[in-house]
Tab-separated table of C-alpha atoms in Angstrom:
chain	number	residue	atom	x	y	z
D	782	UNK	CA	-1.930	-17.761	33.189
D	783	UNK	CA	-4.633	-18.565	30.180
D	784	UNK	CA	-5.643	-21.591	29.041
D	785	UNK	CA	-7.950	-21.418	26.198
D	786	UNK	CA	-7.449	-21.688	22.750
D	787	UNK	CA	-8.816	-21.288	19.289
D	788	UNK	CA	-8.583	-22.330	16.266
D	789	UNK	CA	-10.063	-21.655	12.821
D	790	UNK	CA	-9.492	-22.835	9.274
D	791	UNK	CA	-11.711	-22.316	6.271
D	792	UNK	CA	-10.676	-22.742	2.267
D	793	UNK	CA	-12.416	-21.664	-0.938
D	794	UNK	CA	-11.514	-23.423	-4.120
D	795	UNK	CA	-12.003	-20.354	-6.332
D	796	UNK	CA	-12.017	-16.698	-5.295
D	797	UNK	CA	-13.747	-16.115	-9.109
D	798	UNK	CA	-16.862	-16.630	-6.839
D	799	UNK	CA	-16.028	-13.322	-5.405
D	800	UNK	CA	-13.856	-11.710	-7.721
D	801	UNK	CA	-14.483	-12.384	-11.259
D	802	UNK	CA	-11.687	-11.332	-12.540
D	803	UNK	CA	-9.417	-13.197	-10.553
D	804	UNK	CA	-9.063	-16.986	-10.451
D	805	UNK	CA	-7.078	-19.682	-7.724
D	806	UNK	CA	-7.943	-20.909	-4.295
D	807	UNK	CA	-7.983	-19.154	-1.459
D	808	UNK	CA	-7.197	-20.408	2.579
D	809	UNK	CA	-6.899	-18.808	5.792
D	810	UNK	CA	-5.505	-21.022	9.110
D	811	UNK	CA	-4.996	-19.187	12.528
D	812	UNK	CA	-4.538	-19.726	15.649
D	813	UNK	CA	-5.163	-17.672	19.221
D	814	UNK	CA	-3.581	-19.186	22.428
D	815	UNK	CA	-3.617	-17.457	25.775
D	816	UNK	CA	-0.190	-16.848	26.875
D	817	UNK	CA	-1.700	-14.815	30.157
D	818	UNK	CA	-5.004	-13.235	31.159
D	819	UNK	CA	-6.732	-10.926	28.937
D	820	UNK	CA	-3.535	-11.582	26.316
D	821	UNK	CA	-3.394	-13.564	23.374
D	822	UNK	CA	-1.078	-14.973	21.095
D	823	UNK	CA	-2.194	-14.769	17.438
D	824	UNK	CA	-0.856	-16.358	14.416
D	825	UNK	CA	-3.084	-15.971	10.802
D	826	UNK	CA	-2.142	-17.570	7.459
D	827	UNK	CA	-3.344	-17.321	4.155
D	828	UNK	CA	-2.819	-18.682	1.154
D	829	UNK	CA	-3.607	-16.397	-2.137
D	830	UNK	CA	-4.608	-17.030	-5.855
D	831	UNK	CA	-1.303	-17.580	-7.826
D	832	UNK	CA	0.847	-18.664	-5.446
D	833	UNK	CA	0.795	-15.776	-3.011
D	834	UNK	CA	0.736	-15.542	1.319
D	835	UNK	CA	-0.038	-13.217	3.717
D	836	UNK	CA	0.669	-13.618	7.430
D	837	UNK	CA	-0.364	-12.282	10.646
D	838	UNK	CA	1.735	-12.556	13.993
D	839	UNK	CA	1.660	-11.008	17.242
D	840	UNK	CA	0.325	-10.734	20.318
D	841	UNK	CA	-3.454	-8.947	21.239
D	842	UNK	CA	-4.064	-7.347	24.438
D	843	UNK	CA	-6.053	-4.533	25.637
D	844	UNK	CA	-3.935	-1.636	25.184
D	845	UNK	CA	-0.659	-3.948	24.280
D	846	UNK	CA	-1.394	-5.339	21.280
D	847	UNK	CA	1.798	-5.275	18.631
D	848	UNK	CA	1.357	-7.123	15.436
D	849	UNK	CA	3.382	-8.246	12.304
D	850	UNK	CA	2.091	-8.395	8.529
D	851	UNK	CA	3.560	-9.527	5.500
D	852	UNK	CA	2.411	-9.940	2.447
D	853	UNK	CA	4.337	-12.120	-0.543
D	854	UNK	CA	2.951	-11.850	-4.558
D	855	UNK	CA	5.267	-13.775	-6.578
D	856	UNK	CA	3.446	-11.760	-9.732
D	857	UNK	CA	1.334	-8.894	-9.929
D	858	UNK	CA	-0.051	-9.507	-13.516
D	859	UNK	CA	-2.768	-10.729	-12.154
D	860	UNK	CA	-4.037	-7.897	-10.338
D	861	UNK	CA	-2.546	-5.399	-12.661
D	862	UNK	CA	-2.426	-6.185	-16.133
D	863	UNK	CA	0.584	-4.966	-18.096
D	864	UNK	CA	2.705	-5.250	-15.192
D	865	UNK	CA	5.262	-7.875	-14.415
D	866	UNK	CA	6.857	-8.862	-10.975
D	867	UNK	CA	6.667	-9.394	-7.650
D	868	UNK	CA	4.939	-7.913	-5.089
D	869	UNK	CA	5.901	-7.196	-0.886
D	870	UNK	CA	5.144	-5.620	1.970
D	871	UNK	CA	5.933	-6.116	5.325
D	872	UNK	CA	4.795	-4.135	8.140
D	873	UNK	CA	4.046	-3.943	11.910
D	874	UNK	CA	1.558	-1.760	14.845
D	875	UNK	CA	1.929	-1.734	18.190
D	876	UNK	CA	-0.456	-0.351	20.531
D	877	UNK	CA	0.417	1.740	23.863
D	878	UNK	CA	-1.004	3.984	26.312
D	879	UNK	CA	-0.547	6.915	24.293
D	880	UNK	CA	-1.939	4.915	20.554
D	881	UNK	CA	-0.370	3.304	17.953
D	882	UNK	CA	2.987	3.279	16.036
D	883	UNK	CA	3.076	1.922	12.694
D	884	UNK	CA	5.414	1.052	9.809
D	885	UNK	CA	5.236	-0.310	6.562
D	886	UNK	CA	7.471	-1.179	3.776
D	887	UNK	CA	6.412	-2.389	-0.077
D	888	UNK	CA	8.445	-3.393	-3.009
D	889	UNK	CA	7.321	-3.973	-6.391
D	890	UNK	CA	7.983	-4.347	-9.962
D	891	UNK	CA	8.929	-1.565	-12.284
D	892	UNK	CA	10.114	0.818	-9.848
D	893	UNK	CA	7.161	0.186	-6.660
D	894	UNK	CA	8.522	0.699	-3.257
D	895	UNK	CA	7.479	2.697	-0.474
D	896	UNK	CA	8.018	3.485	3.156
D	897	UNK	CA	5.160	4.678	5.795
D	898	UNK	CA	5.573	5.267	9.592
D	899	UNK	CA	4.277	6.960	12.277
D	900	UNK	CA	2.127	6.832	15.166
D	901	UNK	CA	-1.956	7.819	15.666
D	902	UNK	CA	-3.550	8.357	18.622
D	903	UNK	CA	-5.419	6.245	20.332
D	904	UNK	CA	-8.879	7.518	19.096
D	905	UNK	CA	-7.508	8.457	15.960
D	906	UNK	CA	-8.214	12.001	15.831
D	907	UNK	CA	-4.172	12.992	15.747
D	908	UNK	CA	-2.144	11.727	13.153
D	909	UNK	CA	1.808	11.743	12.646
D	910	UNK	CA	2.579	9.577	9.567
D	911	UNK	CA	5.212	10.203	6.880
D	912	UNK	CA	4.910	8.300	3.700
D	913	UNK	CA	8.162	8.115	1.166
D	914	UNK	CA	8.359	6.034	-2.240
D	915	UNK	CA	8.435	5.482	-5.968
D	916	UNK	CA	5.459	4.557	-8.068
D	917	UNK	CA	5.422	4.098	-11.794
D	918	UNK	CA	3.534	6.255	-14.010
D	919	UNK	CA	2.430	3.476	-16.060
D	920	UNK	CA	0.025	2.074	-13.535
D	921	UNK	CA	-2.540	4.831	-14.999
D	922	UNK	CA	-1.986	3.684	-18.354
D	923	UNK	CA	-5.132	1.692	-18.530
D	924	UNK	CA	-7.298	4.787	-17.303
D	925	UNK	CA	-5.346	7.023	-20.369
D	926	UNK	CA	-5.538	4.111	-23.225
D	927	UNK	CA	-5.065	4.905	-25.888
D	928	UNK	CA	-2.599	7.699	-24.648
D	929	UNK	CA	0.222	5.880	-22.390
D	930	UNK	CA	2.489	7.706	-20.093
D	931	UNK	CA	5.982	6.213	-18.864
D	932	UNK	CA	7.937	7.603	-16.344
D	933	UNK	CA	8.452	7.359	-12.320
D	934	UNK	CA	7.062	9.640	-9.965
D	935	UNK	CA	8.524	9.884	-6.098
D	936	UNK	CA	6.637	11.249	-3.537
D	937	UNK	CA	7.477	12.518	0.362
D	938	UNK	CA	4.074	13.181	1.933
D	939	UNK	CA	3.486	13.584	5.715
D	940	UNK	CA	-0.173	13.686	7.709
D	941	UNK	CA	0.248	15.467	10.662
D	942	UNK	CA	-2.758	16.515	13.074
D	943	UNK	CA	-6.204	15.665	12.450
D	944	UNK	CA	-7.126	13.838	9.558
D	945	UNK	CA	-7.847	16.314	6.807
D	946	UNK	CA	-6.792	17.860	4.247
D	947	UNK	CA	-5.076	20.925	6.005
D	948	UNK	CA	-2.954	18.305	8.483
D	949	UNK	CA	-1.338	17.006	4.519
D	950	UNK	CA	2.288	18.703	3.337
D	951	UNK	CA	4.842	17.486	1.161
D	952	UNK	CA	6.024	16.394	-2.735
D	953	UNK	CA	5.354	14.565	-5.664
D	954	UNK	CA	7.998	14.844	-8.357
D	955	UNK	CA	8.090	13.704	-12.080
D	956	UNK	CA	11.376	14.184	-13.583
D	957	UNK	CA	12.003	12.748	-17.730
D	958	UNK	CA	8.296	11.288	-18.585
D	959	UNK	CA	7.309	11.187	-21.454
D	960	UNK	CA	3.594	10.917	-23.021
D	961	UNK	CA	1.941	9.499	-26.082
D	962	UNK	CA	-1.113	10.963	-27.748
D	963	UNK	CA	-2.136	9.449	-30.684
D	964	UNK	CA	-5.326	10.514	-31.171
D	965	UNK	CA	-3.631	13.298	-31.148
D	966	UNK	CA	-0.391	12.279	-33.503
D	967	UNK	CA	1.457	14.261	-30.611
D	968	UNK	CA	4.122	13.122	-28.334
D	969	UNK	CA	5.166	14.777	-24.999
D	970	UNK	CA	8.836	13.566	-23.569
D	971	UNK	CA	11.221	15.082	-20.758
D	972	UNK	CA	8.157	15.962	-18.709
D	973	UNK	CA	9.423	17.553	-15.307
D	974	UNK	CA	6.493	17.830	-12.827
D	975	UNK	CA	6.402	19.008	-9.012
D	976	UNK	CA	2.987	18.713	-6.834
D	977	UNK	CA	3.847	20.716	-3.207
D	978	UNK	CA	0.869	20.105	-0.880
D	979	UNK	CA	0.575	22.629	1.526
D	980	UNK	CA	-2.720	21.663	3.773
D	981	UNK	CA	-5.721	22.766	1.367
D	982	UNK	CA	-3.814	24.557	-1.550
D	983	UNK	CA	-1.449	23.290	-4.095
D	984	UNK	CA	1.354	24.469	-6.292
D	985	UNK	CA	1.811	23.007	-9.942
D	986	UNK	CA	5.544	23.513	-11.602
D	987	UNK	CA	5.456	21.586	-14.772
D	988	UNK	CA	7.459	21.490	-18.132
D	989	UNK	CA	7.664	19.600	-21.248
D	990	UNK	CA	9.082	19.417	-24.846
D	991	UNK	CA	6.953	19.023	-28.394
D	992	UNK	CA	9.191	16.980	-30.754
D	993	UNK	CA	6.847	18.682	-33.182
D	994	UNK	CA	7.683	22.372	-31.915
């Protein structure tokens, strides 16, 4: 049995030291006790800028390590301006002989939520990961300003094989947008839009209607 421990603790009153933009303190506490040999139990927690945590629990070990993660925003604003909500994700890895299994779970405001899972091998050259969800199209509204864009898009995506573009297959799908120009004095609305990924080629489908003709 183990009998050594560690400990660590550090705080910064203001992350705007490091990221300008963002403002708050910032902490991190953990712990590592050695429940046998060679394995160790790990627990990390932080504290975020505007109220938020993260956490880190689990167990390391050479090739048994398994892991939990979540991560609690009580608003995104911060981060991403215009948007309003809560943010989480909670997730886990676990490490075997044969690699790693994964799975991870978000939920956010307006619409954000998403599912990946899978496993990769153990020196990453194979993947098998599978990645459902919804995202909002407004989240590229600050890279179109002045034009805005509302409107969900879902996406099923799955990596499988090595990391590249030919191991990538599945959809992204836009149903009822609609898009403001007004530059342009135009206006775009039921915009139906389907992506299929296919390894290295892609199909576009994509329709729309002019309230000007």
């Amino acid at each position: 049995r183990g009998d050594s421990s560690l400990a660590v603790e550090a705080a910064l009153p203001d992350v705007g030291a490091l990221a300008p933009t963002l403002s708050g303190p910032l902490s991190i506490k953990g712990t590592a006790d050695e429940a046998d040999a060679g394995k160790w139990k790990v627990v990390l927690d932080a504290g975020l800028p505007y109220d938020g945590t993260a956490n880190i629990a689990g167990t390391v070990a050479a090739g048994a390590t398994a892991v939990d993660l979540q991560v609690n925003l009580p608003s995104v604003a911060p981060y991403a301006p215009g948007m309003t909500g809560g943010f989480s994700a909670t997730g886990n890895v676990a490490q075997s002989t044969d690699g790693y299994t994964l799975a991870l779970d978000t939920n956010g405001p307006q619409g954000v939520s998403s599912n990946v899972s899978g496993t990769v091998s153990e020196d990453f050259t194979t993947l098998a990961i599978n990645a459902t969800g919804t995202a909002p199209l407004g989240l590229a509204n600050g890279a179109l300003s002045p034009n805005a864009i509302n409107g969900t898009a879902s996406f099923d995506i799955a990596v499988n094989g090595a990391p590249t573009l030919d191991a990538v297959s599945g959809t992204v799908t836009v149903n009822g947008a609609d898009l403001a120009l007004p530059d342009l004095r135009q206006t775009l609305d039921g915009i139906n839009a389907q992506v299929g990924l296919n390894g290295s080629s892609l199909q576009l489908d994509v329709s729309a209607n002019s309230p000007a003709g």
